[in-house]
Amino acid sequence: MAAFSSCLVASFSKQLTITNSSNTTSYLSLPNPKASLKSLSFSNFLSETPFSSGSLALKAVERQTRRSVVCEAAPVQKADSAAKRARQAEKRRVYNKAKKSEMKTRMKTVFEALDGLKKKTDAQSEEIVEIEKLIAAAYSAIDKAVKAGSLHRNTGANRKSRLARRKKAVEVHHGWYTPSAAVVA
């Protein structure tokens, strides 16, 4: 009977009665051919049984259809895992906020230094070296925020580009940098 265990389905309508020479009767439920196993018909299933020898008598018996219903109890609530996810989210939020705050502070420092340098009328080109150190620190903060996942890499690239453009605008304003003429093709 172990060979037929994989064929059992939720809905049965036929049973196979097996009687051997010592008049011992055993019943084997066969799947309903109209149910989910449509490719197996009752006659095909009987011809493939290992009990088709002469010592056993096979007889198909009609039985009332049995239907089984499987009910699963829904879990009440996943309070522990939901609470853990909330704790993790809060921890990530605080971490990401710190990374973004550091980045914004460094960028603000650079912008203020660049604005101060741009307003100076007697600025020297050596003064840009101090600002370049501030820009390097801001780049580092941006890269750390991107690496930590607090900031998307494209957003980080845009922020770094904004710093570089602002620096170049100050250099052009004071005449320390002259952009090359655009090549027309």
GROMACS .gro file of C-alpha atoms in nm:
model
  185
    1MET     CA    1   0.000   0.000   0.000
    2ALA     CA    2   0.299   0.229   0.031
    3ALA     CA    3   0.322   0.249  -0.349
    4PHE     CA    4  -0.019   0.416  -0.364
    5SER     CA    5   0.037   0.670  -0.086
    6SER     CA    6   0.156   0.938  -0.326
    7CYS     CA    7  -0.168   0.912  -0.526
    8LEU     CA    8  -0.403   0.996  -0.240
    9VAL     CA    9  -0.587   1.327  -0.275
   10ALA     CA   10  -0.836   1.520  -0.068
   11SER     CA   11  -1.140   1.380  -0.249
   12PHE     CA   12  -1.196   1.003  -0.288
   13SER     CA   13  -1.486   0.819  -0.447
   14LYS     CA   14  -1.361   0.465  -0.522
   15GLN     CA   15  -1.205   0.195  -0.306
   16LEU     CA   16  -1.019  -0.109  -0.420
   17THR     CA   17  -1.113  -0.427  -0.238
   18ILE     CA   18  -0.830  -0.680  -0.231
   19THR     CA   19  -0.910  -1.039  -0.132
   20ASN     CA   20  -0.632  -1.293  -0.121
   21SER     CA   21  -0.650  -1.674  -0.104
   22SER     CA   22  -0.691  -1.676   0.278
   23ASN     CA   23  -1.007  -1.456   0.242
   24THR     CA   24  -0.843  -1.156   0.404
   25THR     CA   25  -0.996  -0.835   0.272
   26SER     CA   26  -0.813  -0.504   0.266
   27TYR     CA   27  -0.932  -0.172   0.122
   28LEU     CA   28  -0.728   0.077  -0.070
   29SER     CA   29  -0.872   0.416  -0.154
   30LEU     CA   30  -0.816   0.527  -0.511
   31PRO     CA   31  -0.828   0.887  -0.622
   32ASN     CA   32  -1.135   1.029  -0.786
   33PRO     CA   33  -1.053   1.051  -1.157
   34LYS     CA   34  -1.262   1.369  -1.185
   35ALA     CA   35  -1.063   1.536  -0.909
   36SER     CA   36  -0.716   1.680  -0.942
   37LEU     CA   37  -0.561   1.368  -1.101
   38LYS     CA   38  -0.751   1.375  -1.430
   39SER     CA   39  -0.480   1.193  -1.624
   40LEU     CA   40  -0.528   0.873  -1.421
   41SER     CA   41  -0.848   0.687  -1.501
   42PHE     CA   42  -0.981   0.413  -1.278
   43SER     CA   43  -0.921   0.136  -1.532
   44ASN     CA   44  -0.568   0.250  -1.608
   45PHE     CA   45  -0.494   0.261  -1.238
   46LEU     CA   46  -0.616  -0.098  -1.189
   47SER     CA   47  -0.408  -0.230  -1.477
   48GLU     CA   48  -0.092  -0.081  -1.327
   49THR     CA   49  -0.141  -0.228  -0.979
   50PRO     CA   50   0.103  -0.490  -0.856
   51PHE     CA   51  -0.195  -0.700  -0.734
   52SER     CA   52  -0.306  -0.821  -1.079
   53SER     CA   53  -0.181  -1.177  -1.026
   54GLY     CA   54  -0.420  -1.475  -1.016
   55SER     CA   55  -0.407  -1.529  -0.638
   56LEU     CA   56  -0.573  -1.197  -0.563
   57ALA     CA   57  -0.918  -1.088  -0.668
   58LEU     CA   58  -0.962  -0.718  -0.746
   59LYS     CA   59  -1.302  -0.556  -0.729
   60ALA     CA   60  -1.399  -0.190  -0.758
   61VAL     CA   61  -1.652  -0.070  -0.503
   62GLU     CA   62  -1.835   0.264  -0.522
   63ARG     CA   63  -1.824   0.458  -0.196
   64GLN     CA   64  -1.962   0.791  -0.092
   65THR     CA   65  -1.726   1.079  -0.165
   66ARG     CA   66  -1.523   1.199   0.132
   67ARG     CA   67  -1.395   1.550   0.138
   68SER     CA   68  -1.133   1.666   0.380
   69VAL     CA   69  -1.103   2.026   0.489
   70VAL     CA   70  -0.775   2.150   0.629
   71CYS     CA   71  -0.804   2.442   0.867
   72GLU     CA   72  -0.504   2.617   1.011
   73ALA     CA   73  -0.526   2.844   1.309
   74ALA     CA   74  -0.385   3.184   1.221
   75PRO     CA   75  -0.115   3.307   1.458
   76VAL     CA   76  -0.243   3.562   1.703
   77GLN     CA   77   0.025   3.821   1.643
   78LYS     CA   78   0.397   3.827   1.593
   79ALA     CA   79   0.451   4.075   1.871
   80ASP     CA   80   0.810   3.977   1.944
   81SER     CA   81   0.935   4.003   1.586
   82ALA     CA   82   0.739   4.323   1.519
   83ALA     CA   83   0.887   4.479   1.830
   84LYS     CA   84   1.234   4.369   1.724
   85ARG     CA   85   1.188   4.519   1.376
   86ALA     CA   86   1.074   4.843   1.537
   87ARG     CA   87   1.384   4.849   1.757
   88GLN     CA   88   1.607   4.779   1.456
   89ALA     CA   89   1.437   5.048   1.249
   90GLU     CA   90   1.483   5.305   1.526
   91LYS     CA   91   1.849   5.211   1.563
   92ARG     CA   92   1.905   5.247   1.185
   93ARG     CA   93   1.713   5.576   1.180
   94VAL     CA   94   1.935   5.727   1.450
   95TYR     CA   95   2.250   5.596   1.279
   96ASN     CA   96   2.146   5.726   0.937
   97LYS     CA   97   2.043   6.061   1.085
   98ALA     CA   98   2.387   6.100   1.244
   99LYS     CA   99   2.564   6.022   0.915
  100LYS     CA  100   2.346   6.266   0.720
  101SER     CA  101   2.380   6.533   0.986
  102GLU     CA  102   2.760   6.509   0.979
  103MET     CA  103   2.758   6.532   0.599
  104LYS     CA  104   2.529   6.835   0.597
  105THR     CA  105   2.736   7.010   0.863
  106ARG     CA  106   3.058   6.958   0.667
  107MET     CA  107   2.895   7.079   0.346
  108LYS     CA  108   2.754   7.386   0.521
  109THR     CA  109   3.101   7.468   0.656
  110VAL     CA  110   3.247   7.447   0.305
  111PHE     CA  111   2.971   7.665   0.156
  112GLU     CA  112   3.013   7.928   0.426
  113ALA     CA  113   3.391   7.934   0.374
  114LEU     CA  114   3.346   7.961  -0.005
  115ASP     CA  115   3.091   8.243   0.033
  116GLY     CA  116   3.328   8.429   0.265
  117LEU     CA  117   3.614   8.387   0.020
  118LYS     CA  118   3.400   8.499  -0.272
  119LYS     CA  119   3.301   8.821  -0.088
  120LYS     CA  120   3.664   8.907  -0.014
  121THR     CA  121   3.802   9.156  -0.261
  122ASP     CA  122   4.167   9.102  -0.173
  123ALA     CA  123   4.163   8.720  -0.153
  124GLN     CA  124   4.478   8.527  -0.232
  125SER     CA  125   4.491   8.198  -0.419
  126GLU     CA  126   4.661   8.030  -0.118
  127GLU     CA  127   4.342   8.075   0.083
  128ILE     CA  128   4.171   7.811  -0.127
  129VAL     CA  129   4.404   7.546   0.024
  130GLU     CA  130   4.223   7.565   0.361
  131ILE     CA  131   3.890   7.530   0.184
  132GLU     CA  132   4.019   7.228  -0.009
  133LYS     CA  133   4.089   7.058   0.325
  134LEU     CA  134   3.730   7.129   0.429
  135ILE     CA  135   3.609   6.992   0.094
  136ALA     CA  136   3.814   6.674   0.150
  137ALA     CA  137   3.648   6.629   0.492
  138ALA     CA  138   3.305   6.683   0.333
  139TYR     CA  139   3.385   6.430   0.058
  140SER     CA  140   3.486   6.181   0.328
  141ALA     CA  141   3.160   6.234   0.518
  142ILE     CA  142   2.959   6.190   0.197
  143ASP     CA  143   3.146   5.871   0.107
  144LYS     CA  144   3.091   5.731   0.457
  145ALA     CA  145   2.718   5.804   0.437
  146VAL     CA  146   2.700   5.628   0.099
  147LYS     CA  147   2.899   5.332   0.227
  148ALA     CA  148   2.673   5.300   0.532
  149GLY     CA  149   2.363   5.304   0.310
  150SER     CA  150   2.231   5.627   0.461
  151LEU     CA  151   2.259   5.800   0.126
  152HIS     CA  152   2.216   5.674  -0.229
  153ARG     CA  153   2.537   5.674  -0.432
  154ASN     CA  154   2.392   5.903  -0.698
  155THR     CA  155   2.285   6.152  -0.431
  156GLY     CA  156   2.636   6.138  -0.286
  157ALA     CA  157   2.783   6.204  -0.630
  158ASN     CA  158   2.548   6.501  -0.676
  159ARG     CA  159   2.652   6.649  -0.341
  160LYS     CA  160   3.022   6.612  -0.422
  161SER     CA  161   2.962   6.769  -0.762
  162ARG     CA  162   2.783   7.063  -0.599
  163LEU     CA  163   3.085   7.126  -0.375
  164ALA     CA  164   3.326   7.111  -0.670
  165ARG     CA  165   3.111   7.345  -0.882
  166ARG     CA  166   3.085   7.598  -0.601
  167LYS     CA  167   3.465   7.589  -0.551
  168LYS     CA  168   3.524   7.634  -0.923
  169ALA     CA  169   3.279   7.928  -0.932
  170VAL     CA  170   3.483   8.103  -0.659
  171GLU     CA  171   3.809   8.036  -0.846
  172VAL     CA  172   3.659   8.173  -1.170
  173HIS     CA  173   3.523   8.476  -0.984
  174HIS     CA  174   3.869   8.569  -0.855
  175GLY     CA  175   4.044   8.481  -1.180
  176TRP     CA  176   4.246   8.193  -1.037
  177TYR     CA  177   4.095   7.959  -1.292
  178THR     CA  178   3.998   8.024  -1.650
  179PRO     CA  179   3.775   7.767  -1.813
  180SER     CA  180   3.893   7.647  -2.152
  181ALA     CA  181   3.689   7.747  -2.454
  182ALA     CA  182   3.429   7.492  -2.546
  183VAL     CA  183   3.533   7.286  -2.843
  184VAL     CA  184   3.273   7.309  -3.120
  185ALA     CA  185   3.253   7.001  -3.336
   0.00000   0.00000   0.00000
